[in-house]
PDB file of C-alpha atoms and ligand atoms in Angstrom:
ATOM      1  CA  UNK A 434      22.044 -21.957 -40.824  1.00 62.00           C
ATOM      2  CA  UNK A 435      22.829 -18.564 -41.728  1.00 68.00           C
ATOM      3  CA  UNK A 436      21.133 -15.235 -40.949  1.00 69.00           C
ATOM      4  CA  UNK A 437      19.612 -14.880 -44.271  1.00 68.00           C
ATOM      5  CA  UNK A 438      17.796 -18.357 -44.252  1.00 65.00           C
ATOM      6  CA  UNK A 439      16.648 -17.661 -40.538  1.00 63.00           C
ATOM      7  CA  UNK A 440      15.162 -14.350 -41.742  1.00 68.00           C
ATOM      8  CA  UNK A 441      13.314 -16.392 -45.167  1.00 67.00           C
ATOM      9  CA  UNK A 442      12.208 -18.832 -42.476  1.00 62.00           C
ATOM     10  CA  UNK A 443      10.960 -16.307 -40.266  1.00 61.00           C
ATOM     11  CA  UNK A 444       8.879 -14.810 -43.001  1.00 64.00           C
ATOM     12  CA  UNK A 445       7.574 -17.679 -44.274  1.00 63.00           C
ATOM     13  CA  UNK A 446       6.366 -18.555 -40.859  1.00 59.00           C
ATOM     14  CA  UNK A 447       4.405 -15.444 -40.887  1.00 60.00           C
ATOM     15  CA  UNK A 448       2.888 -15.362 -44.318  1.00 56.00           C
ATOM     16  CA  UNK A 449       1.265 -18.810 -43.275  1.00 56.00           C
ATOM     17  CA  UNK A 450       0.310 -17.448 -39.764  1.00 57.00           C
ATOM     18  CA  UNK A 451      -1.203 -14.883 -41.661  1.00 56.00           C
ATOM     19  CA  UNK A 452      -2.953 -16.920 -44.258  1.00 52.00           C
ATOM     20  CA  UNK A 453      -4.217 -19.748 -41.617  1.00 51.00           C
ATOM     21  CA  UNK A 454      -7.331 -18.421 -40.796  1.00 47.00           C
ATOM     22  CA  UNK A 455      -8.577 -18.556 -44.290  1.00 48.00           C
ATOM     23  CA  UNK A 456      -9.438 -22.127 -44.201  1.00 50.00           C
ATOM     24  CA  UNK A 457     -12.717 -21.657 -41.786  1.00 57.00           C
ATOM     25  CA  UNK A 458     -13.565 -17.916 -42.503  1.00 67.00           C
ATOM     26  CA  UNK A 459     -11.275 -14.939 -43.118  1.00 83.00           C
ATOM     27  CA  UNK A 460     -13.290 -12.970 -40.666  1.00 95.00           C
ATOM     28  CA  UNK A 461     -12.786 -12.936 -36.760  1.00 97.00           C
ATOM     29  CA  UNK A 462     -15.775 -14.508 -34.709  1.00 98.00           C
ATOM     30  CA  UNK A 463     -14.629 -13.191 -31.901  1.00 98.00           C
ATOM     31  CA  UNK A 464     -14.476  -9.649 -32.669  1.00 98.00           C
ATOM     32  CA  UNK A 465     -17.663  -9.887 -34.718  1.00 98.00           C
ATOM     33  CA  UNK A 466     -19.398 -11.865 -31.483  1.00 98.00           C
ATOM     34  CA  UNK A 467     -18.491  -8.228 -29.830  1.00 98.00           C
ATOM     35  CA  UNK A 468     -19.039  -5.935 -32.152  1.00 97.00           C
ATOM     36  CA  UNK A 469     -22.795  -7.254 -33.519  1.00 98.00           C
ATOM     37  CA  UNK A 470     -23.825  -7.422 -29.748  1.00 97.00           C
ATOM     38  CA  UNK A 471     -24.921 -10.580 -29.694  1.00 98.00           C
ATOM     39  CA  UNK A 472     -22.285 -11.170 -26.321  1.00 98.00           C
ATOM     40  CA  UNK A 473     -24.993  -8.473 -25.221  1.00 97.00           C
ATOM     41  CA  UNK A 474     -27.669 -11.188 -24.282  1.00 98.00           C
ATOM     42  CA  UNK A 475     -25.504 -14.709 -25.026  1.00 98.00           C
ATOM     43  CA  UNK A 476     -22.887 -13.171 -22.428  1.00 98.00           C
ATOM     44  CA  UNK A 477     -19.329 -12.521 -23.564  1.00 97.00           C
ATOM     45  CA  UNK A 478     -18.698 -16.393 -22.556  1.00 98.00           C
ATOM     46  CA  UNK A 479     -21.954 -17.540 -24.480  1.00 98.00           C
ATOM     47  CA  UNK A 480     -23.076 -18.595 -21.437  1.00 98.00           C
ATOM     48  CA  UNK A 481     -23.865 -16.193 -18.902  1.00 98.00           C
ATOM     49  CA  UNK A 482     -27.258 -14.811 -20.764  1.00 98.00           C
ATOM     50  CA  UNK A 483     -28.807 -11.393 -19.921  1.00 98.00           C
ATOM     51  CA  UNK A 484     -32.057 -13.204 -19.585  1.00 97.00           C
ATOM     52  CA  UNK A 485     -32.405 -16.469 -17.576  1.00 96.00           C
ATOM     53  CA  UNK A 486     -34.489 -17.961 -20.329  1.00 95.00           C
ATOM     54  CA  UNK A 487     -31.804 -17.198 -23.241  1.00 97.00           C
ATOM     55  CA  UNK A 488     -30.254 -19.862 -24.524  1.00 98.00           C
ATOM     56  CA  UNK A 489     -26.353 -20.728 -23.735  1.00 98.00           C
ATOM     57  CA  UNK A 490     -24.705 -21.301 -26.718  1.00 98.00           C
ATOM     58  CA  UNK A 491     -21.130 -21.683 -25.784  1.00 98.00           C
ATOM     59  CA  UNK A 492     -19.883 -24.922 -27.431  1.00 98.00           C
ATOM     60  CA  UNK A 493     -22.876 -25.551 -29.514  1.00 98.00           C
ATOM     61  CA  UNK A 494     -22.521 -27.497 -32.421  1.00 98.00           C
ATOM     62  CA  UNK A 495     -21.159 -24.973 -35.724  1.00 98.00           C
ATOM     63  CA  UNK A 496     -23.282 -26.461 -38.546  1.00 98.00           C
ATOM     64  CA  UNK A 497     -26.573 -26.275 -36.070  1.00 98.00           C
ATOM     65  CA  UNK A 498     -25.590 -22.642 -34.793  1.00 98.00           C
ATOM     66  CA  UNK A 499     -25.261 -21.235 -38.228  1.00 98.00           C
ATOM     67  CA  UNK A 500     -28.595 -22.868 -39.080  1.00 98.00           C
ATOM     68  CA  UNK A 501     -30.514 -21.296 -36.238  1.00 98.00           C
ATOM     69  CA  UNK A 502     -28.847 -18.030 -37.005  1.00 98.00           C
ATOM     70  CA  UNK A 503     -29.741 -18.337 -40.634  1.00 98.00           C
ATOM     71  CA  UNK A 504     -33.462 -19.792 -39.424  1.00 98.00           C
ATOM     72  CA  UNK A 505     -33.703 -16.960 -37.153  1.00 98.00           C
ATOM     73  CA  UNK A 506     -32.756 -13.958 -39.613  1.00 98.00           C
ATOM     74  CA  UNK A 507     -34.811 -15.883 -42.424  1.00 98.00           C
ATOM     75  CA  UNK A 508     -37.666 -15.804 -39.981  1.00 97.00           C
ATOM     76  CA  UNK A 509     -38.100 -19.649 -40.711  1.00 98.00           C
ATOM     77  CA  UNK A 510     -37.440 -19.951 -36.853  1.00 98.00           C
ATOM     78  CA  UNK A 511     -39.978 -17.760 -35.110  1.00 97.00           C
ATOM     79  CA  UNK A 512     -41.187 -18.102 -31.883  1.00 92.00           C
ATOM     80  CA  UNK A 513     -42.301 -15.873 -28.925  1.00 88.00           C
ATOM     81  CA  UNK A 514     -38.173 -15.252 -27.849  1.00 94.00           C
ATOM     82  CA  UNK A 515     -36.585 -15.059 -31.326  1.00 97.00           C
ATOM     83  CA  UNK A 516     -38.338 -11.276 -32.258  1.00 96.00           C
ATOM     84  CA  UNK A 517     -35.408 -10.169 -29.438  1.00 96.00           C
ATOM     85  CA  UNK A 518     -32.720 -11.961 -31.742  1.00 97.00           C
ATOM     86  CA  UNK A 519     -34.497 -11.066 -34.741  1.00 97.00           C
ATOM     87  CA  UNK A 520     -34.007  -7.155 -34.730  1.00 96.00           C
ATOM     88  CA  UNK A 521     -30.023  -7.735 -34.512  1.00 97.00           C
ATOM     89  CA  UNK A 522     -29.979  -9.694 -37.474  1.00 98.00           C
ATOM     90  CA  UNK A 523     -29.406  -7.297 -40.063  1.00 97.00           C
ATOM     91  CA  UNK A 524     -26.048  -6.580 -39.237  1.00 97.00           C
ATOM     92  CA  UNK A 525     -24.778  -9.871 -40.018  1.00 98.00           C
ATOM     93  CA  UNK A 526     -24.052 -11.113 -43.600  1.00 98.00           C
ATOM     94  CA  UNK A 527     -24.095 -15.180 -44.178  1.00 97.00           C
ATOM     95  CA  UNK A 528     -20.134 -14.536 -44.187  1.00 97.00           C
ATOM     96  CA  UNK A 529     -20.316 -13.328 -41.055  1.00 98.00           C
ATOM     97  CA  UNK A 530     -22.825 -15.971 -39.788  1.00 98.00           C
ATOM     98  CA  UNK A 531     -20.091 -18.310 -40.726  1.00 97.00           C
ATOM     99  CA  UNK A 532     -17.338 -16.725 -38.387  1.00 98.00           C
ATOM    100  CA  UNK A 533     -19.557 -16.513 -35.797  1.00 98.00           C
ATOM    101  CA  UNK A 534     -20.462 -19.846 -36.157  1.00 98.00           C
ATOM    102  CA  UNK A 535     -16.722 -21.398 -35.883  1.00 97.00           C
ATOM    103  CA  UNK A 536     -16.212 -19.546 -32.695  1.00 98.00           C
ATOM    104  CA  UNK A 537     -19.010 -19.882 -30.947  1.00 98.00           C
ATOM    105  CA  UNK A 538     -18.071 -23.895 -31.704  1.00 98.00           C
ATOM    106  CA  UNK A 539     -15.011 -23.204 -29.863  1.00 98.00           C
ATOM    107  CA  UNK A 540     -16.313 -21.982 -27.179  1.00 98.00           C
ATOM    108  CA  UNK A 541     -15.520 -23.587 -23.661  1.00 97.00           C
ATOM    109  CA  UNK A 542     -19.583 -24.741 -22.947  1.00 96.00           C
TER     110      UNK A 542
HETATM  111  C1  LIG B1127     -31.394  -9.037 -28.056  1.00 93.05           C
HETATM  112  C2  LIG B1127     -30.865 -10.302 -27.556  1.00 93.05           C
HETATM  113  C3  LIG B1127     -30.043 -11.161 -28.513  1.00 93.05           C
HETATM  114  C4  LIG B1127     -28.988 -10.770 -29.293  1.00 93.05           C
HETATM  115  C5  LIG B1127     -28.375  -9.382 -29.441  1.00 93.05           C
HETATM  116  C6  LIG B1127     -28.521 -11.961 -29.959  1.00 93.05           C
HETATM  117  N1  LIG B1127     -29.277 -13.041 -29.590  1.00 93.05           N
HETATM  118 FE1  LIG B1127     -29.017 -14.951 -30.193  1.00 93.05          FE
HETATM  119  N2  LIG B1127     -30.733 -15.479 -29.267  1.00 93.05           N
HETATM  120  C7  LIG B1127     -31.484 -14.660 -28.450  1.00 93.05           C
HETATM  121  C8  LIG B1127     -32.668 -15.388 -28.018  1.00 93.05           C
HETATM  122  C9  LIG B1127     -33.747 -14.852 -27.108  1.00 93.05           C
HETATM  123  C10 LIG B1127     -32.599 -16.658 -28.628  1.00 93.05           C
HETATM  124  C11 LIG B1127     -33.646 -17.777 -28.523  1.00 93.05           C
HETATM  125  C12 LIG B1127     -34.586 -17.601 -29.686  1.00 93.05           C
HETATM  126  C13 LIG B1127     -35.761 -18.527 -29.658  1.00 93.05           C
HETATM  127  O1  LIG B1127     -36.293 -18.794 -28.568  1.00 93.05           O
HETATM  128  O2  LIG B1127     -36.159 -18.996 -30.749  1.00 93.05           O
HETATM  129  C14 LIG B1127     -31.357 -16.681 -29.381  1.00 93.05           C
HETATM  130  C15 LIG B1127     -30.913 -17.783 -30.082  1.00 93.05           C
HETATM  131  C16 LIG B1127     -29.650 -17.885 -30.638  1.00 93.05           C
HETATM  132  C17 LIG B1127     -29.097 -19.078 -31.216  1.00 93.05           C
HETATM  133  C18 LIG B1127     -29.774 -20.434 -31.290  1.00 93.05           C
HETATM  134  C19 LIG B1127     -29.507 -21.178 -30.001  1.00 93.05           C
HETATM  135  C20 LIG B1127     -30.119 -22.552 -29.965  1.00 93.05           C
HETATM  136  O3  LIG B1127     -29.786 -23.299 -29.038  1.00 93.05           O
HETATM  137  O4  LIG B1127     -30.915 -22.911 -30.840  1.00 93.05           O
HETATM  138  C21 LIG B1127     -27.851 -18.761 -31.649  1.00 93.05           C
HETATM  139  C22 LIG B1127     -26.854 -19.687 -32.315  1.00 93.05           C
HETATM  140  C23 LIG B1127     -27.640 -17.358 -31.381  1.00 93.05           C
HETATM  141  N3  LIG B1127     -28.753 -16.859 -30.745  1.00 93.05           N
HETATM  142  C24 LIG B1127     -26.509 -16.657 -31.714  1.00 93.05           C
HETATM  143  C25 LIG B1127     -26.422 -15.274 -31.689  1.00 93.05           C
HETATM  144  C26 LIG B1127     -25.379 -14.515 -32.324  1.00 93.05           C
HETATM  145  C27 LIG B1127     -24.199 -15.103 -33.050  1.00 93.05           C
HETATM  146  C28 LIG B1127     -25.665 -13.199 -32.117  1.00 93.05           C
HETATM  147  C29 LIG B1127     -24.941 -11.990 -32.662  1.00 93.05           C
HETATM  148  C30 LIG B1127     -24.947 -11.873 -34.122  1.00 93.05           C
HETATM  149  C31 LIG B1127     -26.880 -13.152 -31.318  1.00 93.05           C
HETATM  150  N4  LIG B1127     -27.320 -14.432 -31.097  1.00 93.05           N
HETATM  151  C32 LIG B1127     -27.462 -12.001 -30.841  1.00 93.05           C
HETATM  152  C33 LIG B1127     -31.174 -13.368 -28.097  1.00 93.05           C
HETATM  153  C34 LIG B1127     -30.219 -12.584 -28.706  1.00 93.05           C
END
């Protein structure tokens, strides 16, 4: 193999690392778990909550989490706890729901 095919090789090895994330979301759920605060009460782990009484969700099931998260912002899931969730809500999009619903899937529960 010569240098020039090992350096076509190497970029095409990139481009697709690149692309790969496309195909669940082309946002990151972990950055977004950070930066929308949620890791504030579901603990960074989504597991170690602020409150005893939060919910872990590390691991949870993605098409359920992104239901509840939809339920929640909707206000079709309203009970005494979800008003704390509730106010956060905003500053996630259904996109972003999405992400943050693939990684929280893939988190160790
Ligand atoms: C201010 C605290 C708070 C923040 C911030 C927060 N949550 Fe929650 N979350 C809660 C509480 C409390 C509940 C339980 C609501 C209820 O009892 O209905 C909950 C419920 C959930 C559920 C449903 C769990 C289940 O088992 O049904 C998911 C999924 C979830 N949160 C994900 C997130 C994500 C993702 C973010 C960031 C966008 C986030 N939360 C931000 C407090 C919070």
């Amino acid at each position: 193999m010569n240098r020039s095919m090992t350096r076509s090789i190497v970029s095409a090895a990139v481009l697709l690392a690149s692309l790969t994330p496309l195909a669940a979301s082309a946002l990151d759920g972990a950055k977004l778990f950070k930066e929308k605060t949620c890791l504030t009460c579901h603990g960074k782990d989504g597991k170690t909550t602020i409150m005893p009484n939060y919910p872990k969700i590390a691991g949870q099931n993605r098409d359920y989490v992104l239901q509840q998260m939809k339920d929640i912002k909707s206000g079709a899931r309203n009970n005494g706890q979800t008003a704390a969730m509730k106010g956060i809500m905003h500053l996630v999009n259904e996109e972003e729901m999405e992400a943050l619903a693939d990684y929280i899937a893939t988190m160790t529960p």
